[in-house]
Amino acid sequence: MKKSQLTTLCYIEQDEAYLMLHRIKKKEDVNQGKWIGVGGHFEQGESPEECLLREVKEETGFILTSYIFRGIVTFCYGSCCEYMCLYTANAYEGTLKECNEGILEWVKKKDLFQKELWEGDRIFLKLLENAEPFFSLKLIYDENQNLKQAVLNGSCLDLETYITKK
């Protein structure tokens, strides 16, 4: 079995929009073509907050000045398991820069679910939209990247309720 991965993901908010990264620049990218928040893998010895701040600065040029730890998302796919610390942020300093992983774009929250998103992302984005308190979400994908099961705070979810397009 492959080693577990630790990552962060942040949805930066401004004017009823999230800063989204359309992943179209990296070769052999598991997120190829998808719209996701910004973040990435922990470096040795980093805390979740240190990883968050470093990754956001690297990908956007922004220095976060206000952020909230919203939940833990566990992704299971094949022989891999990823534990992602999910954040939202609503204040930052700096100027948006070009990202080498994709195109950064402010996407209105009302339009977000029309974008090409991971099925599981639709679940936690709805939890964020509904101001769900800190949560633990486990997402299990099959070998074809289809979401097979979602467990929120220990209870299985009805996938049809969460993953349909808005």
GROMACS .gro file of C-alpha atoms in nm:
model
  166
    1MET     CA    1   0.000   0.000   0.000
    2LYS     CA    2   0.117   0.351  -0.079
    3LYS     CA    3   0.200   0.596   0.195
    4SER     CA    4  -0.071   0.832   0.315
    5GLN     CA    5  -0.053   1.191   0.197
    6LEU     CA    6  -0.120   1.509   0.396
    7THR     CA    7  -0.251   1.815   0.213
    8THR     CA    8  -0.430   2.146   0.260
    9LEU     CA    9  -0.698   2.308   0.045
   10CYS     CA   10  -0.831   2.661   0.080
   11TYR     CA   11  -1.125   2.845  -0.068
   12ILE     CA   12  -1.047   3.216  -0.062
   13GLU     CA   13  -1.367   3.424  -0.056
   14GLN     CA   14  -1.432   3.770  -0.199
   15ASP     CA   15  -1.756   3.935  -0.317
   16GLU     CA   16  -1.962   3.611  -0.305
   17ALA     CA   17  -1.696   3.430  -0.510
   18TYR     CA   18  -1.420   3.177  -0.446
   19LEU     CA   19  -1.075   3.196  -0.601
   20MET     CA   20  -1.064   2.874  -0.802
   21LEU     CA   21  -0.775   2.702  -0.977
   22HIS     CA   22  -0.859   2.542  -1.312
   23ARG     CA   23  -0.597   2.265  -1.325
   24ILE     CA   24  -0.486   2.262  -1.688
   25LYS     CA   25  -0.108   2.323  -1.686
   26LYS     CA   26   0.056   2.023  -1.516
   27LYS     CA   27   0.122   1.697  -1.698
   28GLU     CA   28  -0.001   1.375  -1.533
   29ASP     CA   29  -0.215   1.573  -1.288
   30VAL     CA   30  -0.481   1.375  -1.098
   31ASN     CA   31  -0.683   1.701  -1.096
   32GLN     CA   32  -0.642   1.764  -1.471
   33GLY     CA   33  -0.933   1.972  -1.603
   34LYS     CA   34  -1.096   2.013  -1.262
   35TRP     CA   35  -1.171   2.335  -1.073
   36ILE     CA   36  -1.040   2.324  -0.716
   37GLY     CA   37  -0.931   2.558  -0.439
   38VAL     CA   38  -0.563   2.631  -0.375
   39GLY     CA   39  -0.330   2.427  -0.159
   40GLY     CA   40  -0.098   2.132  -0.169
   41HIS     CA   41   0.121   1.881   0.008
   42PHE     CA   42   0.280   1.925   0.348
   43GLU     CA   43   0.656   1.962   0.362
   44GLN     CA   44   0.854   1.786   0.635
   45GLY     CA   45   0.779   1.931   0.978
   46GLU     CA   46   0.502   2.170   0.867
   47SER     CA   47   0.184   2.225   1.065
   48PRO     CA   48  -0.142   2.245   0.869
   49GLU     CA   49  -0.139   2.625   0.903
   50GLU     CA   50   0.221   2.654   0.782
   51CYS     CA   51   0.140   2.437   0.480
   52LEU     CA   52  -0.173   2.641   0.408
   53LEU     CA   53   0.008   2.975   0.422
   54ARG     CA   54   0.304   2.855   0.213
   55GLU     CA   55   0.090   2.688  -0.055
   56VAL     CA   56  -0.148   2.984  -0.089
   57LYS     CA   57   0.147   3.225  -0.125
   58GLU     CA   58   0.321   2.998  -0.380
   59GLU     CA   59   0.009   2.947  -0.593
   60THR     CA   60  -0.156   3.291  -0.569
   61GLY     CA   61   0.092   3.545  -0.432
   62PHE     CA   62  -0.150   3.616  -0.147
   63ILE     CA   63  -0.058   3.625   0.222
   64LEU     CA   64  -0.365   3.515   0.417
   65THR     CA   65  -0.457   3.738   0.711
   66SER     CA   66  -0.783   3.565   0.813
   67TYR     CA   67  -0.866   3.197   0.768
   68ILE     CA   68  -1.072   2.925   0.936
   69PHE     CA   69  -1.001   2.550   0.962
   70ARG     CA   70  -1.333   2.402   0.840
   71GLY     CA   71  -1.279   2.028   0.837
   72ILE     CA   72  -1.082   1.715   0.759
   73VAL     CA   73  -1.149   1.536   0.431
   74THR     CA   74  -1.020   1.181   0.387
   75PHE     CA   75  -0.988   1.067   0.025
   76CYS     CA   76  -0.953   0.694  -0.045
   77TYR     CA   77  -0.873   0.584  -0.399
   78GLY     CA   78  -0.694   0.271  -0.511
   79SER     CA   79  -0.413   0.198  -0.269
   80CYS     CA   80  -0.379   0.565  -0.173
   81CYS     CA   81  -0.524   0.763   0.113
   82GLU     CA   82  -0.506   1.141   0.145
   83TYR     CA   83  -0.593   1.348   0.450
   84MET     CA   84  -0.679   1.704   0.355
   85CYS     CA   85  -0.716   1.998   0.594
   86LEU     CA   86  -0.991   2.217   0.449
   87TYR     CA   87  -0.988   2.594   0.505
   88THR     CA   88  -1.174   2.904   0.399
   89ALA     CA   89  -1.018   3.251   0.404
   90ASN     CA   90  -1.174   3.593   0.372
   91ALA     CA   91  -0.882   3.834   0.405
   92TYR     CA   92  -0.541   3.854   0.243
   93GLU     CA   93  -0.266   4.091   0.135
   94GLY     CA   94  -0.077   4.096  -0.192
   95THR     CA   95  -0.143   4.083  -0.562
   96LEU     CA   96  -0.274   3.782  -0.753
   97LYS     CA   97  -0.002   3.621  -0.964
   98GLU     CA   98   0.000   3.359  -1.237
   99CYS     CA   99   0.001   2.998  -1.114
  100ASN     CA  100   0.212   2.728  -1.280
  101GLU     CA  101  -0.052   2.460  -1.203
  102GLY     CA  102  -0.347   2.621  -1.381
  103ILE     CA  103  -0.553   2.932  -1.432
  104LEU     CA  104  -0.675   3.124  -1.125
  105GLU     CA  105  -1.022   3.276  -1.156
  106TRP     CA  106  -1.278   3.428  -0.919
  107VAL     CA  107  -1.591   3.215  -0.961
  108LYS     CA  108  -1.923   3.334  -0.821
  109LYS     CA  109  -2.054   3.086  -0.566
  110LYS     CA  110  -2.386   3.070  -0.752
  111ASP     CA  111  -2.199   2.951  -1.067
  112LEU     CA  112  -1.956   2.714  -0.897
  113PHE     CA  113  -2.154   2.392  -0.941
  114GLN     CA  114  -2.165   2.443  -1.319
  115LYS     CA  115  -1.786   2.395  -1.331
  116GLU     CA  116  -1.607   2.062  -1.370
  117LEU     CA  117  -1.567   1.959  -1.005
  118TRP     CA  118  -1.481   1.635  -0.833
  119GLU     CA  119  -1.802   1.469  -0.711
  120GLY     CA  120  -1.675   1.474  -0.352
  121ASP     CA  121  -1.587   1.844  -0.376
  122ARG     CA  122  -1.955   1.912  -0.443
  123ILE     CA  123  -2.028   1.764  -0.100
  124PHE     CA  124  -1.781   1.970   0.101
  125LEU     CA  125  -1.858   2.286  -0.098
  126LYS     CA  126  -2.224   2.246   0.001
  127LEU     CA  127  -2.115   2.195   0.363
  128LEU     CA  128  -1.917   2.520   0.343
  129GLU     CA  129  -2.212   2.696   0.178
  130ASN     CA  130  -2.440   2.582   0.461
  131ALA     CA  131  -2.188   2.697   0.727
  132GLU     CA  132  -2.158   2.342   0.861
  133PRO     CA  133  -1.953   2.338   1.184
  134PHE     CA  134  -1.614   2.163   1.177
  135PHE     CA  135  -1.663   1.828   1.005
  136SER     CA  136  -1.495   1.504   0.908
  137LEU     CA  137  -1.579   1.379   0.560
  138LYS     CA  138  -1.454   1.052   0.408
  139LEU     CA  139  -1.478   1.013   0.030
  140ILE     CA  140  -1.419   0.675  -0.135
  141TYR     CA  141  -1.351   0.666  -0.508
  142ASP     CA  142  -1.325   0.367  -0.742
  143GLU     CA  143  -1.049   0.307  -0.998
  144ASN     CA  144  -1.240   0.517  -1.255
  145GLN     CA  145  -1.249   0.822  -1.025
  146ASN     CA  146  -1.621   0.779  -0.952
  147LEU     CA  147  -1.738   0.856  -0.601
  148LYS     CA  148  -1.866   0.535  -0.443
  149GLN     CA  149  -1.930   0.637  -0.083
  150ALA     CA  150  -1.928   0.946   0.137
  151VAL     CA  151  -1.934   0.942   0.516
  152LEU     CA  152  -1.996   1.266   0.708
  153ASN     CA  153  -1.913   1.263   1.079
  154GLY     CA  154  -1.952   0.883   1.085
  155SER     CA  155  -2.282   0.862   0.891
  156CYS     CA  156  -2.318   0.753   0.527
  157LEU     CA  157  -2.460   1.019   0.296
  158ASP     CA  158  -2.708   0.981   0.013
  159LEU     CA  159  -2.480   1.072  -0.279
  160GLU     CA  160  -2.764   1.181  -0.507
  161THR     CA  161  -2.851   1.461  -0.264
  162TYR     CA  162  -2.502   1.610  -0.277
  163ILE     CA  163  -2.340   1.547  -0.614
  164THR     CA  164  -2.607   1.655  -0.859
  165LYS     CA  165  -2.536   1.982  -1.038
  166LYS     CA  166  -2.711   2.285  -0.897
   0.00000   0.00000   0.00000
